[in-house]
């Protein structure tokens, strides 16, 4: 019996791939969400060629057409957040509430950039040569290659696709192969909009083949990537050869500092939400909890009590707080990091057990370690797991130094009632985002997002700052 396959979208048509893969839910291995086409190198090149043509048409579109397209995509995502959030939860493993919230947020990205379409401002200047005037304006960068990870299957696509289209660019999108259903669903919405053929293309398939063609193409003008540091380095190296504009958002090893004077209840909520939300599979997760001596024992005891209330289980069930680990490979990696933390001398004070559910899937109890130091591998490498490690420090100065002692720098948080320490922290945390009395995870959609050091490379994403990546500046001299 032949199965129906969700196809790639190229040059305004749904096209078969060279093969297909089954998309299996990590929370129920008997749940096959669908079969999804796999592009090969030739098909990826077709998509790039289609985008080159589509972009020439789309850049001529009127602003009101662009506005209407982006608004309609945002409206539909928001209206269908529960339905699409359920598909997202099934394929990624996050809870229904997290899935619906992500789809809603994705709609907000489209609405934000719809409004941004109408903020078309340039600058004028007098030339140093009398009688000559100058104007600068922003033009589309051209064809944008988009490569996204599995942990935010809809939102990561949305925060890149929306500004790309808003500024008149064409898109070739390669989503992570673990989560094609959310990408396909968003593409299906985009396919019904008033866009010239080729303006938007979806190529599903493996990174080593489809992604490799995108990052090595001279016809891609800008490549935006979110994923691991390891892949990010490959993207940077390949795009540098062709001098293609490149933007990378990668991993992190975020920390939450808890000072003696913190509001304990709030610090516990920040720690538990920030470390274990989304099963710890967030680039903004706080896997390091840096705690000063005076509050350490009370904080650890309260976090354990709070963790006991977390319901881990099938993400589609009501009342579940922590869903499934994304796939077998991630689960294996989580267990490896658990063992590593123990072997390095960390004390497992709660969780870490593999859980059996009614449905066969990848479930683990969130884990808390104490007695860890910042030089342990568990505190240096991103595990992308529901594992948090407490590092005890003497005072604020040591806490800040410990937070900054990492190769990464996406988000950093502090819980304190001290204006002096919060102000110093805001200025001296070497991270792209800083959270005061808030979890490290959870950012807005209308302001810049990104990190420092090995966490990010290139211009910031989101908010008005996205303009830098998705446009190029032209300076024109005019003698009347
Ligand atoms: P990954 O690097 O394995 O994959 C990311 C994407 O790159 C996927 O689409 C993949 O198919 C593609 N890819 C893989 N090899 C490639 C190659 N050789 N050439 C081109 N493309 C290739 O990352 P992942 O496991 O999907 O995602 C988890 C990572 O993403 C974590 O490190 C996490 O911190 C990071 N992340 C960062 C942010 C952020 O904004 N900073 C947000 C979400 C996730």
Short mmCIF file of C-alpha atoms and ligand atoms in Angstrom, two decimals:
data_model
loop_
_atom_site.label_atom_id
_atom_site.label_comp_id
_atom_site.label_asym_id
_atom_site.label_seq_id
_atom_site.Cartn_x
_atom_site.Cartn_y
_atom_site.Cartn_z
CA UNK A 1 0.00 0.00 0.00
CA UNK A 2 1.41 3.40 -0.90
CA UNK A 3 1.33 6.11 1.75
CA UNK A 4 0.53 9.72 0.99
CA UNK A 5 3.49 12.00 1.45
CA UNK A 6 3.56 15.65 2.48
CA UNK A 7 5.53 17.24 -0.33
CA UNK A 8 8.10 19.97 -0.70
CA UNK A 9 6.99 23.36 -1.99
CA UNK A 10 9.06 24.76 -4.85
CA UNK A 11 8.26 27.50 -7.40
CA UNK A 12 4.65 27.63 -6.25
CA UNK A 13 4.09 23.85 -6.68
CA UNK A 14 3.94 20.89 -4.31
CA UNK A 15 6.60 18.46 -5.51
CA UNK A 16 7.59 14.90 -4.62
CA UNK A 17 10.98 14.41 -3.02
CA UNK A 18 13.53 11.79 -3.98
CA UNK A 19 12.43 9.77 -0.93
CA UNK A 20 10.36 10.26 2.24
CA UNK A 21 10.67 9.76 6.01
CA UNK A 22 8.10 8.81 8.63
CA UNK A 23 7.60 11.49 11.29
CA UNK A 24 7.18 9.55 14.55
CA UNK A 25 6.05 11.16 17.79
CA UNK A 26 8.67 10.99 20.58
CA UNK A 27 5.85 10.77 23.13
CA UNK A 28 4.16 7.79 21.43
CA UNK A 29 6.26 5.71 19.09
CA UNK A 30 3.10 4.16 17.59
CA UNK A 31 1.91 7.63 16.47
CA UNK A 32 3.10 8.36 12.93
CA UNK A 33 2.25 11.99 12.24
CA UNK A 34 2.85 11.56 8.52
CA UNK A 35 5.41 10.82 5.84
CA UNK A 36 7.41 13.77 4.59
CA UNK A 37 9.25 14.28 1.32
CA UNK A 38 13.02 14.44 1.35
CA UNK A 39 14.67 16.79 -1.11
CA UNK A 40 18.01 15.91 -2.66
CA UNK A 41 20.74 18.27 -3.83
CA UNK A 42 19.19 18.75 -7.29
CA UNK A 43 15.79 19.65 -5.88
CA UNK A 44 17.37 22.07 -3.40
CA UNK A 45 19.09 23.79 -6.32
CA UNK A 46 15.71 23.98 -8.10
CA UNK A 47 14.29 25.72 -5.02
CA UNK A 48 17.14 28.24 -4.98
CA UNK A 49 16.65 28.95 -8.70
CA UNK A 50 12.92 29.43 -8.12
CA UNK A 51 13.66 31.85 -5.30
CA UNK A 52 15.98 33.91 -7.50
CA UNK A 53 13.09 34.40 -9.96
CA UNK A 54 10.43 34.84 -7.29
CA UNK A 55 12.43 37.52 -5.52
CA UNK A 56 12.58 39.69 -8.64
CA UNK A 57 8.77 39.79 -8.66
CA UNK A 58 8.25 40.06 -4.91
CA UNK A 59 10.55 43.06 -4.55
CA UNK A 60 8.26 44.94 -6.93
CA UNK A 61 5.16 44.16 -4.83
CA UNK A 62 3.36 47.04 -3.22
CA UNK A 63 3.71 47.54 0.52
CA UNK A 64 0.01 46.92 1.08
CA UNK A 65 0.27 43.53 -0.63
CA UNK A 66 3.15 42.56 1.66
CA UNK A 67 1.29 43.87 4.68
CA UNK A 68 -1.84 41.88 3.75
CA UNK A 69 0.13 38.66 3.17
CA UNK A 70 1.91 38.87 6.52
CA UNK A 71 -1.25 39.83 8.40
CA UNK A 72 -3.17 36.92 6.87
CA UNK A 73 -0.47 34.41 7.84
CA UNK A 74 -0.43 35.79 11.39
CA UNK A 75 -4.24 35.74 11.62
CA UNK A 76 -4.43 32.12 10.52
CA UNK A 77 -1.68 30.94 12.86
CA UNK A 78 -3.42 32.59 15.79
CA UNK A 79 -6.86 31.27 14.82
CA UNK A 80 -5.48 27.71 14.46
CA UNK A 81 -3.09 27.77 17.43
CA UNK A 82 -4.70 24.80 19.22
CA UNK A 83 -4.88 22.59 16.13
CA UNK A 84 -1.34 23.40 14.94
CA UNK A 85 -0.05 23.45 18.51
CA UNK A 86 -1.23 19.86 18.86
CA UNK A 87 0.71 18.78 15.75
CA UNK A 88 3.75 20.60 17.11
CA UNK A 89 3.39 18.91 20.52
CA UNK A 90 3.01 15.50 18.88
CA UNK A 91 6.14 15.80 16.78
CA UNK A 92 8.44 17.69 19.17
CA UNK A 93 7.31 16.35 22.55
CA UNK A 94 6.45 19.65 24.27
CA UNK A 95 3.13 20.05 26.05
CA UNK A 96 -0.08 21.15 24.33
CA UNK A 97 0.06 24.48 26.15
CA UNK A 98 3.65 25.04 25.01
CA UNK A 99 2.75 23.99 21.45
CA UNK A 100 -0.28 26.29 21.22
CA UNK A 101 1.72 29.10 22.83
CA UNK A 102 4.46 28.71 20.24
CA UNK A 103 2.03 28.84 17.32
CA UNK A 104 0.34 31.92 18.82
CA UNK A 105 3.75 33.58 19.22
CA UNK A 106 4.57 32.72 15.61
CA UNK A 107 1.43 34.56 14.53
CA UNK A 108 2.61 37.56 16.53
CA UNK A 109 5.91 37.59 14.62
CA UNK A 110 4.00 37.85 11.34
CA UNK A 111 1.78 40.61 12.70
CA UNK A 112 4.79 42.54 14.00
CA UNK A 113 6.57 42.39 10.63
CA UNK A 114 3.35 43.25 8.79
CA UNK A 115 3.45 46.54 10.65
CA UNK A 116 7.17 46.85 9.96
CA UNK A 117 6.47 46.71 6.20
CA UNK A 118 4.93 50.17 6.47
CA UNK A 119 7.87 51.67 8.35
CA UNK A 120 9.87 52.31 5.19
CA UNK A 121 12.15 55.16 6.16
CA UNK A 122 15.32 56.35 4.46
CA UNK A 123 17.70 59.24 5.02
CA UNK A 124 18.79 62.19 2.97
CA UNK A 125 21.93 64.27 3.15
CA UNK A 126 23.65 67.11 1.33
CA UNK A 127 26.77 66.11 -0.52
CA UNK A 128 30.07 67.80 0.19
CA UNK A 129 29.83 68.78 -3.50
CA UNK A 130 27.47 71.76 -3.92
CA UNK A 131 24.37 70.95 -5.95
CA UNK A 132 24.52 67.23 -5.19
CA UNK A 133 22.07 65.47 -2.89
CA UNK A 134 22.38 62.06 -1.30
CA UNK A 135 19.77 59.53 -0.24
CA UNK A 136 20.18 56.22 1.51
CA UNK A 137 17.54 53.53 1.34
CA UNK A 138 17.26 49.90 2.27
CA UNK A 139 16.71 47.28 -0.39
CA UNK A 140 15.97 43.56 -0.03
CA UNK A 141 19.11 41.49 0.47
CA UNK A 142 17.75 39.00 -2.11
CA UNK A 143 17.36 35.25 -1.59
CA UNK A 144 17.46 34.21 2.07
CA UNK A 145 18.36 30.66 3.05
CA UNK A 146 16.77 29.66 6.36
CA UNK A 147 17.94 26.63 8.38
CA UNK A 148 16.12 25.90 11.64
CA UNK A 149 16.40 23.46 14.59
CA UNK A 150 13.82 21.07 16.01
CA UNK A 151 13.13 22.63 19.40
CA UNK A 152 10.96 25.55 18.21
CA UNK A 153 9.71 24.15 14.90
CA UNK A 154 7.22 26.93 14.11
CA UNK A 155 8.55 29.96 15.98
CA UNK A 156 12.13 29.83 14.69
CA UNK A 157 10.83 29.63 11.15
CA UNK A 158 8.36 32.43 11.81
CA UNK A 159 10.86 34.89 13.28
CA UNK A 160 13.05 34.48 10.19
CA UNK A 161 10.42 34.08 7.42
CA UNK A 162 8.33 37.08 8.52
CA UNK A 163 11.11 39.71 8.29
CA UNK A 164 12.54 38.07 5.16
CA UNK A 165 9.22 38.50 3.32
CA UNK A 166 8.46 41.87 4.90
CA UNK A 167 11.63 43.38 3.44
CA UNK A 168 10.99 41.97 -0.06
CA UNK A 169 13.16 38.87 -0.04
CA UNK A 170 12.52 35.34 -1.30
CA UNK A 171 12.99 32.37 1.00
CA UNK A 172 14.28 28.81 0.82
CA UNK A 173 13.49 27.14 4.16
CA UNK A 174 15.07 23.93 5.40
CA UNK A 175 13.53 22.89 8.72
CA UNK A 176 15.02 20.24 11.01
CA UNK A 177 14.19 16.77 9.79
CA UNK A 178 12.76 15.69 13.17
CA UNK A 179 9.88 18.21 12.91
CA UNK A 180 8.66 18.55 9.31
CA UNK A 181 4.93 18.64 10.13
CA UNK A 182 5.00 22.10 11.72
CA UNK A 183 7.10 23.45 8.85
CA UNK A 184 4.77 21.90 6.30
CA UNK A 185 1.70 23.35 8.04
CA UNK A 186 3.18 26.86 8.05
CA UNK A 187 4.18 26.45 4.40
CA UNK A 188 0.66 25.36 3.51
CA UNK A 189 -0.67 28.62 4.98
CA UNK A 190 1.97 30.65 3.13
CA UNK A 191 1.20 28.78 -0.14
CA UNK A 192 -2.36 30.20 -0.15
CA UNK A 193 -1.21 33.82 0.03
CA UNK A 194 -0.80 36.35 -2.73
CA UNK A 195 2.90 35.71 -3.35
CA UNK A 196 4.64 35.34 -6.74
CA UNK A 197 5.68 31.74 -7.47
CA UNK A 198 9.12 31.01 -6.05
CA UNK A 199 8.98 33.70 -3.36
CA UNK A 200 8.69 31.03 -0.70
CA UNK A 201 10.09 27.49 -0.93
CA UNK A 202 10.21 24.58 1.50
CA UNK A 203 12.86 21.87 1.15
CA UNK A 204 12.66 19.16 3.79
CA UNK A 205 15.57 16.79 4.18
CA UNK A 206 18.84 16.05 5.95
CA UNK A 207 21.25 18.81 6.91
CA UNK A 208 24.22 17.07 5.37
CA UNK A 209 22.55 17.14 1.93
CA UNK A 210 19.88 19.87 1.72
CA UNK A 211 21.55 22.17 4.24
CA UNK A 212 24.92 21.65 2.61
CA UNK A 213 23.63 22.87 -0.76
CA UNK A 214 22.11 25.97 0.85
CA UNK A 215 25.21 27.00 2.76
CA UNK A 216 27.46 26.51 -0.27
CA UNK A 217 25.25 28.27 -2.81
CA UNK A 218 26.39 31.50 -4.47
CA UNK A 219 22.77 32.29 -5.35
CA UNK A 220 21.78 32.59 -1.71
CA UNK A 221 22.46 36.18 -0.63
CA UNK A 222 21.97 35.75 3.11
CA UNK A 223 21.88 32.63 5.25
CA UNK A 224 20.23 32.63 8.67
CA UNK A 225 20.83 29.60 10.87
CA UNK A 226 19.65 28.50 14.30
CA UNK A 227 21.03 25.28 15.72
CA UNK A 228 24.08 23.80 17.36
CA UNK A 229 27.52 25.37 17.60
CA UNK A 230 29.03 22.47 15.67
CA UNK A 231 26.76 23.01 12.64
CA UNK A 232 26.95 26.79 13.03
CA UNK A 233 30.72 26.67 12.52
CA UNK A 234 30.20 24.74 9.27
CA UNK A 235 27.66 27.32 8.10
CA UNK A 236 30.03 30.18 8.92
CA UNK A 237 32.94 28.51 7.13
CA UNK A 238 30.93 27.68 3.99
CA UNK A 239 29.24 31.07 3.66
CA UNK A 240 32.54 32.88 4.24
CA UNK A 241 34.03 31.24 1.15
CA UNK A 242 31.31 32.78 -1.03
CA UNK A 243 31.14 35.97 1.07
CA UNK A 244 27.46 35.31 1.77
CA UNK A 245 25.95 37.32 4.61
CA UNK A 246 25.46 35.00 7.55
CA UNK A 247 23.64 35.08 10.87
CA UNK A 248 23.99 32.33 13.48
CA UNK A 249 22.05 31.65 16.68
CA UNK A 250 23.54 28.67 18.48
CA UNK A 251 23.75 26.93 21.81
CA UNK A 252 24.42 28.26 25.28
CA UNK A 253 25.19 27.40 28.87
CA UNK A 254 22.98 29.97 30.56
CA UNK A 255 23.10 30.62 34.29
CA UNK A 256 20.68 31.97 36.85
CA UNK A 257 22.32 33.69 39.84
CA UNK A 258 20.43 33.52 43.14
CA UNK A 259 21.71 35.90 45.83
CA UNK A 260 21.12 35.69 49.59
CA UNK A 261 18.60 38.54 49.44
CA UNK A 262 16.45 37.00 46.67
CA UNK A 263 12.73 36.48 47.10
CA UNK A 264 12.97 32.71 47.60
CA UNK A 265 9.60 31.78 46.07
CA UNK A 266 10.29 33.79 42.95
CA UNK A 267 13.84 32.43 42.64
CA UNK A 268 12.49 28.88 42.79
CA UNK A 269 9.91 29.63 40.07
CA UNK A 270 12.60 31.24 37.90
CA UNK A 271 14.94 28.29 38.38
CA UNK A 272 12.40 25.53 37.80
CA UNK A 273 10.66 27.26 34.87
CA UNK A 274 13.94 28.31 33.28
CA UNK A 275 15.72 24.98 33.69
CA UNK A 276 12.99 22.46 32.94
CA UNK A 277 10.37 24.22 30.79
CA UNK A 278 10.21 22.68 27.30
CA UNK A 279 11.95 19.62 28.83
CA UNK A 280 15.11 21.75 29.12
CA UNK A 281 15.39 21.81 25.32
CA UNK A 282 15.68 25.58 25.02
CA UNK A 283 18.72 27.58 23.96
CA UNK A 284 17.77 29.97 26.80
CA UNK A 285 17.45 27.27 29.50
CA UNK A 286 19.32 27.89 32.76
CA UNK A 287 21.31 24.71 33.23
CA UNK A 288 23.63 26.40 35.75
CA UNK A 289 22.17 27.68 39.03
CA UNK A 290 24.77 29.85 40.76
CA UNK A 291 23.72 30.29 44.39
CA UNK A 292 25.34 32.23 47.23
CA UNK A 293 26.11 30.45 50.51
CA UNK A 294 23.52 32.12 52.73
CA UNK A 295 20.50 30.95 50.72
CA UNK A 296 21.97 27.79 49.18
CA UNK A 297 20.46 25.12 51.45
CA UNK A 298 17.01 26.76 51.64
CA UNK A 299 16.99 27.28 47.87
CA UNK A 300 17.95 23.67 47.08
CA UNK A 301 15.32 22.31 49.49
CA UNK A 302 12.62 24.55 47.99
CA UNK A 303 13.56 23.67 44.40
CA UNK A 304 13.30 19.95 45.24
CA UNK A 305 9.86 20.49 46.80
CA UNK A 306 8.77 22.40 43.69
CA UNK A 307 10.16 19.70 41.37
CA UNK A 308 8.09 17.06 43.19
CA UNK A 309 4.99 18.87 41.92
CA UNK A 310 6.07 18.71 38.27
CA UNK A 311 4.01 16.20 36.31
CA UNK A 312 6.11 14.50 33.64
CA UNK A 313 4.22 12.55 31.01
CA UNK A 314 2.50 12.38 27.67
CA UNK A 315 2.44 16.02 26.50
CA UNK A 316 -1.03 15.63 25.01
CA UNK A 317 -2.55 14.87 28.43
CA UNK A 318 -4.10 17.64 30.51
CA UNK A 319 -2.15 18.58 33.61
CA UNK A 320 1.27 17.50 32.29
CA UNK A 321 4.03 20.08 32.85
CA UNK A 322 7.03 18.35 31.27
CA UNK A 323 6.60 16.44 28.02
CA UNK A 324 8.86 14.07 26.14
CA UNK A 325 12.52 14.29 25.18
CA UNK A 326 12.66 15.00 21.44
CA UNK A 327 14.09 11.73 20.13
CA UNK A 328 16.16 8.64 20.90
CA UNK A 329 19.45 10.40 20.18
CA UNK A 330 18.65 13.28 22.54
CA UNK A 331 17.54 10.81 25.25
CA UNK A 332 20.80 8.90 24.92
CA UNK A 333 22.72 12.15 25.18
CA UNK A 334 20.72 13.20 28.30
CA UNK A 335 21.56 9.94 30.05
CA UNK A 336 25.21 10.32 29.08
CA UNK A 337 25.30 13.78 30.67
CA UNK A 338 23.59 12.43 33.81
CA UNK A 339 26.29 9.82 34.21
CA UNK A 340 28.98 12.35 33.43
CA UNK A 341 27.71 14.72 36.14
CA UNK A 342 27.80 11.87 38.66
CA UNK A 343 31.26 10.74 37.59
CA UNK A 344 32.58 14.29 37.95
CA UNK A 345 31.41 14.41 41.58
CA UNK A 346 28.01 16.09 41.22
CA UNK A 347 25.44 14.95 43.79
CA UNK A 348 22.12 13.97 42.21
CA UNK A 349 19.59 15.29 44.76
CA UNK A 350 16.44 14.83 42.69
CA UNK A 351 15.16 13.11 39.55
CA UNK A 352 16.99 11.76 36.52
CA UNK A 353 14.98 8.54 36.29
CA UNK A 354 13.76 7.25 32.95
CA UNK A 355 9.95 7.13 33.18
CA UNK A 356 7.57 4.62 31.65
CA UNK A 357 4.28 6.03 30.40
CA UNK A 358 1.15 4.40 28.96
CA UNK A 359 2.50 5.34 25.56
CA UNK A 360 6.01 4.24 24.62
CA UNK A 361 8.21 7.33 24.30
CA UNK A 362 11.24 9.16 25.68
CA UNK A 363 10.48 10.39 29.17
CA UNK A 364 12.78 11.42 31.99
CA UNK A 365 12.29 13.03 35.38
CA UNK A 366 14.03 16.44 35.49
CA UNK A 367 17.28 16.19 37.42
CA UNK A 368 18.93 18.49 39.96
CA UNK A 369 22.60 18.22 40.93
CA UNK A 370 24.35 20.00 43.79
CA UNK A 371 28.03 20.14 44.73
CA UNK A 372 29.10 20.94 41.18
CA UNK A 373 31.82 23.34 40.13
CA UNK A 374 31.96 25.52 37.06
CA UNK A 375 34.94 23.69 35.61
CA UNK A 376 33.08 20.36 35.33
CA UNK A 377 32.19 19.33 31.78
CA UNK A 378 28.51 19.20 32.81
CA UNK A 379 28.76 22.97 33.45
CA UNK A 380 30.75 23.71 30.28
CA UNK A 381 28.84 21.86 27.53
CA UNK A 382 25.26 22.43 26.48
CA UNK A 383 23.33 19.24 27.33
CA UNK A 384 19.97 20.53 26.05
CA UNK A 385 18.36 18.36 28.71
CA UNK A 386 16.16 18.76 31.80
CA UNK A 387 19.29 18.76 33.96
CA UNK A 388 20.32 21.67 36.18
CA UNK A 389 23.43 21.95 38.33
CA UNK A 390 23.83 24.08 41.44
CA UNK A 391 27.16 25.85 41.87
CA UNK A 392 27.65 27.30 45.37
CA UNK A 393 29.55 30.61 45.53
CA UNK A 394 30.64 33.00 48.29
CA UNK A 395 29.18 36.29 47.13
CA UNK A 396 27.89 38.39 44.23
CA UNK A 397 31.35 39.03 42.79
CA UNK A 398 32.10 35.32 42.57
CA UNK A 399 28.62 34.67 41.15
CA UNK A 400 29.13 37.16 38.32
CA UNK A 401 32.61 35.85 37.53
CA UNK A 402 31.24 32.29 37.44
CA UNK A 403 28.35 33.27 35.19
CA UNK A 404 30.74 34.88 32.72
CA UNK A 405 33.25 32.02 32.85
CA UNK A 406 31.85 30.15 29.84
CA UNK A 407 32.36 30.08 26.08
CA UNK A 408 28.68 30.91 25.58
CA UNK A 409 26.62 34.07 26.22
CA UNK A 410 22.97 33.97 25.25
CA UNK A 411 21.02 34.79 28.42
CA UNK A 412 21.94 35.40 32.03
CA UNK A 413 19.62 35.91 35.00
CA UNK A 414 19.79 37.16 38.56
CA UNK A 415 17.35 36.94 41.45
CA UNK A 416 17.99 39.67 44.00
CA UNK A 417 16.23 42.49 45.82
CA UNK A 418 19.40 44.60 45.64
CA UNK A 419 19.25 47.46 43.15
CA UNK A 420 23.02 47.77 43.40
CA UNK A 421 23.67 44.16 42.39
CA UNK A 422 20.92 44.07 39.76
CA UNK A 423 22.31 47.24 38.16
CA UNK A 424 25.88 45.95 38.21
CA UNK A 425 24.69 42.62 36.77
CA UNK A 426 22.80 44.33 33.93
CA UNK A 427 25.99 46.07 32.91
CA UNK A 428 28.52 43.29 33.43
CA UNK A 429 26.84 40.01 32.47
CA UNK A 430 28.50 39.06 29.18
CA UNK A 431 25.28 37.81 27.60
CA UNK A 432 23.01 39.12 24.84
CA UNK A 433 19.92 39.02 27.05
CA UNK A 434 19.75 39.76 30.79
CA UNK A 435 16.89 38.81 33.10
CA UNK A 436 16.38 40.38 36.52
CA UNK A 437 14.02 38.42 38.79
CA UNK A 438 12.80 36.53 35.73
CA UNK A 439 13.64 33.11 34.25
CA UNK A 440 16.45 33.05 31.66
CA UNK A 441 13.98 31.56 29.15
CA UNK A 442 11.07 33.59 27.78
CA UNK A 443 11.70 36.57 25.52
CA UNK A 444 9.45 39.05 23.72
CA UNK A 445 8.92 39.27 19.96
CA UNK A 446 9.33 43.00 19.34
CA UNK A 447 12.87 43.52 20.66
CA UNK A 448 16.27 42.17 19.59
CA UNK A 449 17.24 38.61 20.51
CA UNK A 450 20.69 37.09 20.40
CA UNK A 451 23.84 36.35 22.33
CA UNK A 452 27.57 36.80 22.54
CA UNK A 453 30.65 34.60 22.23
CA UNK A 454 29.86 31.13 20.85
CA UNK A 455 26.10 31.69 21.13
CA UNK A 456 25.64 34.09 18.22
CA UNK A 457 27.32 35.50 15.17
CA UNK A 458 26.20 38.33 12.91
CA UNK A 459 23.44 40.90 13.26
CA UNK A 460 20.69 40.52 15.86
CA UNK A 461 17.39 38.83 15.10
CA UNK A 462 13.89 40.17 15.83
CA UNK A 463 12.41 43.60 16.43
CA UNK A 464 13.54 46.49 14.26
CA UNK A 465 17.11 45.13 14.48
CA UNK A 466 16.22 42.35 12.00
CA UNK A 467 16.38 45.00 9.25
CA UNK A 468 20.17 44.91 9.37
CA UNK A 469 20.31 41.32 8.17
CA UNK A 470 17.38 41.27 5.74
CA UNK A 471 18.25 44.45 3.84
CA UNK A 472 21.23 46.12 2.19
CA UNK A 473 21.80 49.87 2.22
CA UNK A 474 22.09 51.78 -1.03
CA UNK A 475 23.58 55.27 -1.14
CA UNK A 476 22.51 57.34 -4.16
CA UNK A 477 24.08 60.66 -5.29
CA UNK A 478 21.92 63.00 -7.38
CA UNK A 479 22.84 66.18 -9.26
CA UNK A 480 19.61 67.93 -10.15
P1 LIG B 1 21.62 21.11 14.60
O1 LIG B 1 22.79 22.01 14.45
O2 LIG B 1 21.86 19.65 14.66
O3 LIG B 1 20.61 21.32 13.39
C1 LIG B 1 20.10 22.60 13.08
C2 LIG B 1 19.71 22.63 11.61
O4 LIG B 1 20.92 22.53 10.83
C3 LIG B 1 18.83 21.47 11.17
O5 LIG B 1 17.89 21.93 10.23
C4 LIG B 1 19.81 20.52 10.53
O6 LIG B 1 19.24 19.64 9.60
C5 LIG B 1 20.77 21.50 9.86
N1 LIG B 1 22.10 20.94 9.55
C6 LIG B 1 22.72 19.90 10.16
N2 LIG B 1 23.92 19.67 9.56
C7 LIG B 1 24.05 20.58 8.59
C8 LIG B 1 25.07 20.87 7.63
N3 LIG B 1 26.20 20.16 7.56
N4 LIG B 1 24.88 21.89 6.77
C9 LIG B 1 23.76 22.64 6.83
N5 LIG B 1 22.75 22.41 7.70
C10 LIG B 1 22.89 21.40 8.57
O7 LIG B 1 20.80 21.63 15.86
P2 LIG B 1 19.48 20.97 16.49
O8 LIG B 1 19.90 19.75 17.25
O9 LIG B 1 18.40 20.87 15.48
O10 LIG B 1 19.02 22.11 17.51
C11 LIG B 1 19.49 22.22 18.81
C12 LIG B 1 20.49 23.34 18.90
O11 LIG B 1 19.89 24.55 18.48
C13 LIG B 1 20.95 23.60 20.33
O12 LIG B 1 22.34 23.80 20.36
C14 LIG B 1 20.24 24.89 20.71
O13 LIG B 1 20.87 25.63 21.70
C15 LIG B 1 20.20 25.59 19.40
N6 LIG B 1 19.16 26.62 19.40
C16 LIG B 1 19.55 27.93 19.47
C17 LIG B 1 18.61 28.94 19.47
C18 LIG B 1 19.04 30.39 19.53
O14 LIG B 1 18.26 31.25 19.14
N7 LIG B 1 20.24 30.70 19.98
C19 LIG B 1 17.25 28.63 19.44
C20 LIG B 1 16.88 27.30 19.38
C21 LIG B 1 17.86 26.30 19.35
#
